[in-house]
GROMACS .gro file of C-alpha atoms in nm:
model
  252
    1MET     CA    1  -3.369   2.502   4.484
    2LYS     CA    2  -3.068   2.685   4.618
    3GLY     CA    3  -3.101   3.028   4.701
    4VAL     CA    4  -2.872   3.259   4.583
    5PHE     CA    5  -2.735   3.359   4.871
    6GLU     CA    6  -2.696   2.974   4.996
    7GLY     CA    7  -2.360   2.974   5.244
    8GLN     CA    8  -2.248   3.350   5.111
    9SER     CA    9  -2.132   3.619   5.457
   10VAL     CA   10  -2.396   3.883   5.416
   11LEU     CA   11  -2.326   4.186   5.539
   12ILE     CA   12  -2.612   4.460   5.578
   13THR     CA   13  -2.599   4.822   5.711
   14GLY     CA   14  -2.959   5.011   5.841
   15ALA     CA   15  -3.078   4.685   5.823
   16ALA     CA   16  -3.378   4.726   6.134
   17ALA     CA   17  -3.652   4.900   5.938
   18GLY     CA   18  -3.859   5.004   5.617
   19ILE     CA   19  -3.511   4.903   5.258
   20GLY     CA   20  -3.253   4.743   5.506
   21ARG     CA   21  -3.455   4.519   5.726
   22ALA     CA   22  -3.720   4.384   5.396
   23ILE     CA   23  -3.360   4.331   5.262
   24ALA     CA   24  -3.182   4.111   5.578
   25LEU     CA   25  -3.596   3.871   5.512
   26ALA     CA   26  -3.506   3.819   5.161
   27ALA     CA   27  -3.126   3.743   5.198
   28GLY     CA   28  -3.204   3.542   5.481
   29ARG     CA   29  -3.487   3.279   5.269
   30GLU     CA   30  -3.226   3.260   5.013
   31GLY     CA   31  -2.980   3.165   5.262
   32ALA     CA   32  -2.734   3.413   5.368
   33ARG     CA   33  -2.529   3.438   5.698
   34LEU     CA   34  -2.647   3.749   5.827
   35THR     CA   35  -2.424   4.002   6.002
   36LEU     CA   36  -2.692   4.273   6.053
   37GLY     CA   37  -2.643   4.647   6.209
   38ASP     CA   38  -2.833   4.957   6.268
   39VAL     CA   39  -2.837   5.267   6.565
   40ASN     CA   40  -3.155   5.119   6.660
   41ALA     CA   41  -3.029   4.820   6.942
   42ALA     CA   42  -3.367   4.792   6.954
   43GLY     CA   43  -3.557   4.708   6.641
   44LEU     CA   44  -3.233   4.491   6.549
   45GLY     CA   45  -3.293   4.259   6.824
   46GLU     CA   46  -3.632   4.250   6.702
   47LEU     CA   47  -3.532   4.102   6.378
   48GLU     CA   48  -3.249   3.924   6.464
   49ALA     CA   49  -3.478   3.684   6.643
   50GLU     CA   50  -3.758   3.719   6.390
   51LEU     CA   51  -3.462   3.555   6.149
   52ARG     CA   52  -3.321   3.331   6.430
   53LYS     CA   53  -3.685   3.167   6.462
   54ALA     CA   54  -3.690   3.067   6.032
   55GLY     CA   55  -3.394   2.871   6.109
   56VAL     CA   56  -3.140   3.154   5.928
   57ASP     CA   57  -2.728   3.196   6.072
   58VAL     CA   58  -2.753   3.566   6.235
   59VAL     CA   59  -2.565   3.762   6.380
   60SER     CA   60  -2.563   4.160   6.495
   61ALA     CA   61  -2.428   4.508   6.668
   62THR     CA   62  -2.510   4.857   6.716
   63CYS     CA   63  -2.297   5.019   6.421
   64ASP     CA   64  -2.285   5.401   6.315
   65ILE     CA   65  -2.179   5.405   6.089
   66ARG     CA   66  -2.092   5.761   6.179
   67ARG     CA   67  -1.725   5.581   6.357
   68GLN     CA   68  -1.530   5.426   6.194
   69SER     CA   69  -1.474   5.209   6.448
   70ASP     CA   70  -1.803   5.069   6.498
   71VAL     CA   71  -1.827   5.032   6.084
   72ASP     CA   72  -1.494   4.783   6.229
   73ALA     CA   73  -1.661   4.674   6.473
   74LEU     CA   74  -1.956   4.492   6.252
   75PHE     CA   75  -1.747   4.365   6.010
   76ALA     CA   76  -1.579   4.197   6.275
   77SER     CA   77  -1.856   4.050   6.334
   78ALA     CA   78  -1.879   3.859   6.059
   79GLN     CA   79  -1.591   3.727   6.118
   80ARG     CA   80  -1.835   3.409   6.243
   81PHE     CA   81  -1.974   3.363   5.876
   82GLY     CA   82  -1.598   3.464   5.716
   83HIS     CA   83  -1.539   3.818   5.538
   84PRO     CA   84  -1.874   3.928   5.389
   85ASP     CA   85  -1.961   3.813   4.997
   86ALA     CA   86  -2.206   4.050   4.945
   87VAL     CA   87  -2.283   4.445   5.183
   88PHE     CA   88  -2.560   4.658   5.107
   89ALA     CA   89  -2.425   5.016   5.271
   90ASN     CA   90  -2.817   5.073   5.322
   91ALA     CA   91  -2.797   5.287   5.625
   92GLY     CA   92  -2.896   5.614   5.569
   93ILE     CA   93  -3.135   5.931   5.692
   94LEU     CA   94  -3.320   6.193   5.622
   95GLY     CA   95  -3.387   6.523   5.755
   96LYS     CA   96  -3.692   6.770   5.689
   97PRO     CA   97  -3.810   6.945   5.419
   98VAL     CA   98  -3.627   7.287   5.427
   99ASP     CA   99  -3.523   7.620   5.254
  100VAL     CA  100  -3.167   7.532   5.090
  101TRP     CA  101  -3.062   7.893   5.285
  102ALA     CA  102  -3.236   7.816   5.643
  103GLN     CA  103  -3.070   7.491   5.663
  104THR     CA  104  -2.793   7.519   5.978
  105GLU     CA  105  -2.497   7.411   5.894
  106GLU     CA  106  -2.517   7.064   6.131
  107ASP     CA  107  -2.849   6.932   5.961
  108PHE     CA  108  -2.641   7.007   5.548
  109THR     CA  109  -2.318   6.825   5.685
  110THR     CA  110  -2.547   6.496   5.924
  111GLN     CA  111  -2.680   6.381   5.596
  112ILE     CA  112  -2.331   6.425   5.415
  113ASP     CA  113  -2.151   6.223   5.683
  114VAL     CA  114  -2.425   5.966   5.733
  115ASN     CA  115  -2.566   5.970   5.336
  116LEU     CA  116  -2.209   5.983   5.209
  117VAL     CA  117  -1.931   5.957   5.466
  118GLY     CA  118  -2.064   5.627   5.611
  119THR     CA  119  -2.145   5.488   5.256
  120TRP     CA  120  -1.785   5.517   5.190
  121ARG     CA  121  -1.649   5.431   5.568
  122THR     CA  122  -1.840   5.100   5.472
  123PHE     CA  123  -1.636   5.066   5.140
  124LYS     CA  124  -1.318   5.093   5.313
  125ALA     CA  125  -1.417   4.803   5.583
  126ALA     CA  126  -1.566   4.595   5.326
  127LEU     CA  127  -1.321   4.562   5.016
  128PRO     CA  128  -0.982   4.545   5.194
  129PRO     CA  129  -1.072   4.182   5.171
  130MET     CA  130  -1.269   4.102   4.823
  131VAL     CA  131  -0.906   4.232   4.771
  132GLU     CA  132  -0.734   4.006   4.827
  133ARG     CA  133  -0.920   3.733   4.788
  134LYS     CA  134  -1.086   3.867   4.424
  135SER     CA  135  -1.466   3.836   4.403
  136GLY     CA  136  -1.750   4.055   4.622
  137VAL     CA  137  -2.023   4.226   4.576
  138ILE     CA  138  -2.086   4.592   4.736
  139VAL     CA  139  -2.474   4.727   4.625
  140ALA     CA  140  -2.466   5.110   4.824
  141THR     CA  141  -2.881   5.290   4.856
  142ALA     CA  142  -2.899   5.591   4.754
  143SER     CA  143  -3.248   5.726   4.566
  144VAL     CA  144  -3.364   5.873   4.273
  145ALA     CA  145  -3.234   6.200   4.464
  146GLY     CA  146  -2.923   6.076   4.400
  147LEU     CA  147  -3.101   6.139   4.009
  148VAL     CA  148  -3.311   6.451   4.026
  149GLY     CA  149  -3.358   6.746   4.209
  150ALA     CA  150  -3.604   6.796   4.534
  151ALA     CA  151  -3.712   7.118   4.684
  152GLY     CA  152  -3.642   7.120   4.993
  153LEU     CA  153  -3.376   6.863   4.995
  154ALA     CA  154  -3.075   6.984   4.934
  155SER     CA  155  -2.882   6.800   5.175
  156TYR     CA  156  -2.995   6.450   5.112
  157VAL     CA  157  -2.988   6.499   4.705
  158ALA     CA  158  -2.654   6.649   4.752
  159SER     CA  159  -2.555   6.337   4.906
  160LYS     CA  160  -2.694   6.096   4.690
  161HIS     CA  161  -2.570   6.253   4.453
  162ALA     CA  162  -2.245   6.186   4.560
  163MET     CA  163  -2.255   5.842   4.657
  164LEU     CA  164  -2.380   5.780   4.235
  165GLY     CA  165  -2.056   5.933   4.184
  166LEU     CA  166  -1.835   5.740   4.504
  167VAL     CA  167  -2.033   5.457   4.357
  168LYS     CA  168  -1.915   5.489   3.988
  169SER     CA  169  -1.565   5.580   4.093
  170THR     CA  170  -1.570   5.246   4.342
  171ALA     CA  171  -1.616   5.043   4.071
  172LEU     CA  172  -1.404   5.104   3.849
  173ASN     CA  173  -1.153   5.099   4.099
  174VAL     CA  174  -1.233   4.763   4.151
  175ALA     CA  175  -1.350   4.599   3.857
  176PRO     CA  176  -1.029   4.416   3.766
  177MET     CA  177  -0.996   4.246   4.087
  178GLY     CA  178  -1.367   4.076   4.020
  179ILE     CA  179  -1.474   4.268   4.257
  180ARG     CA  180  -1.900   4.448   4.151
  181VAL     CA  181  -2.021   4.783   4.305
  182ASN     CA  182  -2.380   4.930   4.208
  183ALA     CA  183  -2.590   5.147   4.356
  184LEU     CA  184  -2.990   5.163   4.420
  185CYS     CA  185  -3.244   5.405   4.300
  186PRO     CA  186  -3.555   5.406   4.495
  187HIS     CA  187  -3.851   5.643   4.455
  188MET     CA  188  -4.145   5.666   4.788
  189VAL     CA  189  -4.074   5.371   4.956
  190ASP     CA  190  -4.411   5.333   5.252
  191THR     CA  191  -4.144   5.329   5.504
  192PRO     CA  192  -4.113   5.451   5.864
  193MET     CA  193  -3.828   5.727   5.706
  194LEU     CA  194  -4.148   5.774   5.524
  195ASP     CA  195  -4.381   5.857   5.753
  196ARG     CA  196  -4.111   6.059   5.956
  197LEU     CA  197  -4.053   6.320   5.638
  198PHE     CA  198  -4.437   6.421   5.600
  199GLY     CA  199  -4.512   6.343   5.991
  200GLY     CA  200  -4.819   6.143   5.934
  201ASP     CA  201  -4.948   6.423   5.617
  202THR     CA  202  -5.174   6.190   5.402
  203THR     CA  203  -5.279   6.436   5.197
  204ILE     CA  204  -4.823   6.428   5.100
  205ARG     CA  205  -4.863   6.158   4.991
  206ASP     CA  206  -5.167   6.150   4.797
  207THR     CA  207  -5.063   6.386   4.589
  208LEU     CA  208  -4.661   6.191   4.542
  209LYS     CA  209  -4.906   5.884   4.520
  210GLY     CA  210  -5.088   6.095   4.223
  211MET     CA  211  -4.756   6.248   3.991
  212ASN     CA  212  -4.619   5.804   3.985
  213PRO     CA  213  -4.642   5.650   3.666
  214MET     CA  214  -4.812   5.350   3.879
  215ARG     CA  215  -4.987   5.577   4.107
  216ARG     CA  216  -4.892   5.422   4.444
  217ASN     CA  217  -4.550   5.415   4.708
  218ALA     CA  218  -4.295   5.122   4.612
  219THR     CA  219  -4.289   4.835   4.907
  220SER     CA  220  -4.004   4.731   5.087
  221GLU     CA  221  -4.050   4.441   4.957
  222GLU     CA  222  -3.954   4.540   4.635
  223VAL     CA  223  -3.691   4.781   4.673
  224ALA     CA  224  -3.532   4.414   4.849
  225GLU     CA  225  -3.612   4.222   4.493
  226ALA     CA  226  -3.437   4.490   4.313
  227ALA     CA  227  -3.093   4.473   4.592
  228ILE     CA  228  -3.128   4.092   4.572
  229PHE     CA  229  -3.065   4.070   4.235
  230LEU     CA  230  -2.802   4.363   4.245
  231GLY     CA  231  -2.624   4.100   4.493
  232SER     CA  232  -2.578   3.831   4.373
  233SER     CA  233  -2.476   3.635   4.108
  234ARG     CA  234  -2.825   3.676   3.881
  235SER     CA  235  -2.633   4.030   3.749
  236GLY     CA  236  -2.272   3.898   3.809
  237TYR     CA  237  -2.199   4.123   3.413
  238ILE     CA  238  -2.330   4.500   3.585
  239THR     CA  239  -2.071   4.666   3.816
  240GLY     CA  240  -2.045   5.070   3.802
  241THR     CA  241  -2.359   5.142   3.752
  242HIS     CA  242  -2.744   5.227   3.952
  243LEU     CA  243  -3.131   5.034   3.950
  244ALA     CA  244  -3.409   5.270   3.910
  245VAL     CA  245  -3.717   5.216   4.187
  246ASP     CA  246  -3.956   5.428   4.089
  247GLY     CA  247  -4.208   5.343   3.963
  248GLY     CA  248  -4.102   5.529   3.603
  249HIS     CA  249  -4.091   5.850   3.808
  250ILE     CA  250  -3.784   5.968   3.587
  251ALA     CA  251  -3.880   5.812   3.301
  252GLN     CA  252  -4.110   6.183   3.252
   0.00000   0.00000   0.00000
């Protein structure tokens, strides 16, 4: 049986670890030819080697989505496979919890620049060829923090709320052209990013797990499967919305 991305070109930002890495592995199994970007060159190289060993066609490039030139160069690398049919705008950062009045302007604006403006830069590079050929799919990794607030994470929450607005507006802009744009909204996912957030404090993690209806965090692989659904023909009539992968968190 052919995979849902058989013969298709798929590009992923923030691919070296966590959710991005899981999306890359899942898309590779589904037959995609992959273009991978991340600021973590070492992690990117390890992932590329793993994918090649599995028989996946893949190219990668170090990419900082704070620079349009880096994003454009990553999309240029993808031309080996043709312009991407599906783009996973996954790169993002999460700062340490801090009272909103104590946060530095640099920290606040950096999170906005990476999470929101970086996603817009990715859209900017992805869309013109999609518009020209009248097909394509974009999936942006937002967060449950785009749907609800979180004390101490004001800049992160603000960036993810704004990302959902960007997704909705862009989806309406390009829907008549046969292009779909959606957002993925995970809750707590067992990733290196979560480890950095809590600094290895298992007490906080266990407390948060206990607050979730399913009493556990998501795995990267579970989130990746939802991403594959949104990025493939399986969700052909879905655009301008979000998919919460949260164990029932926002249903409470």
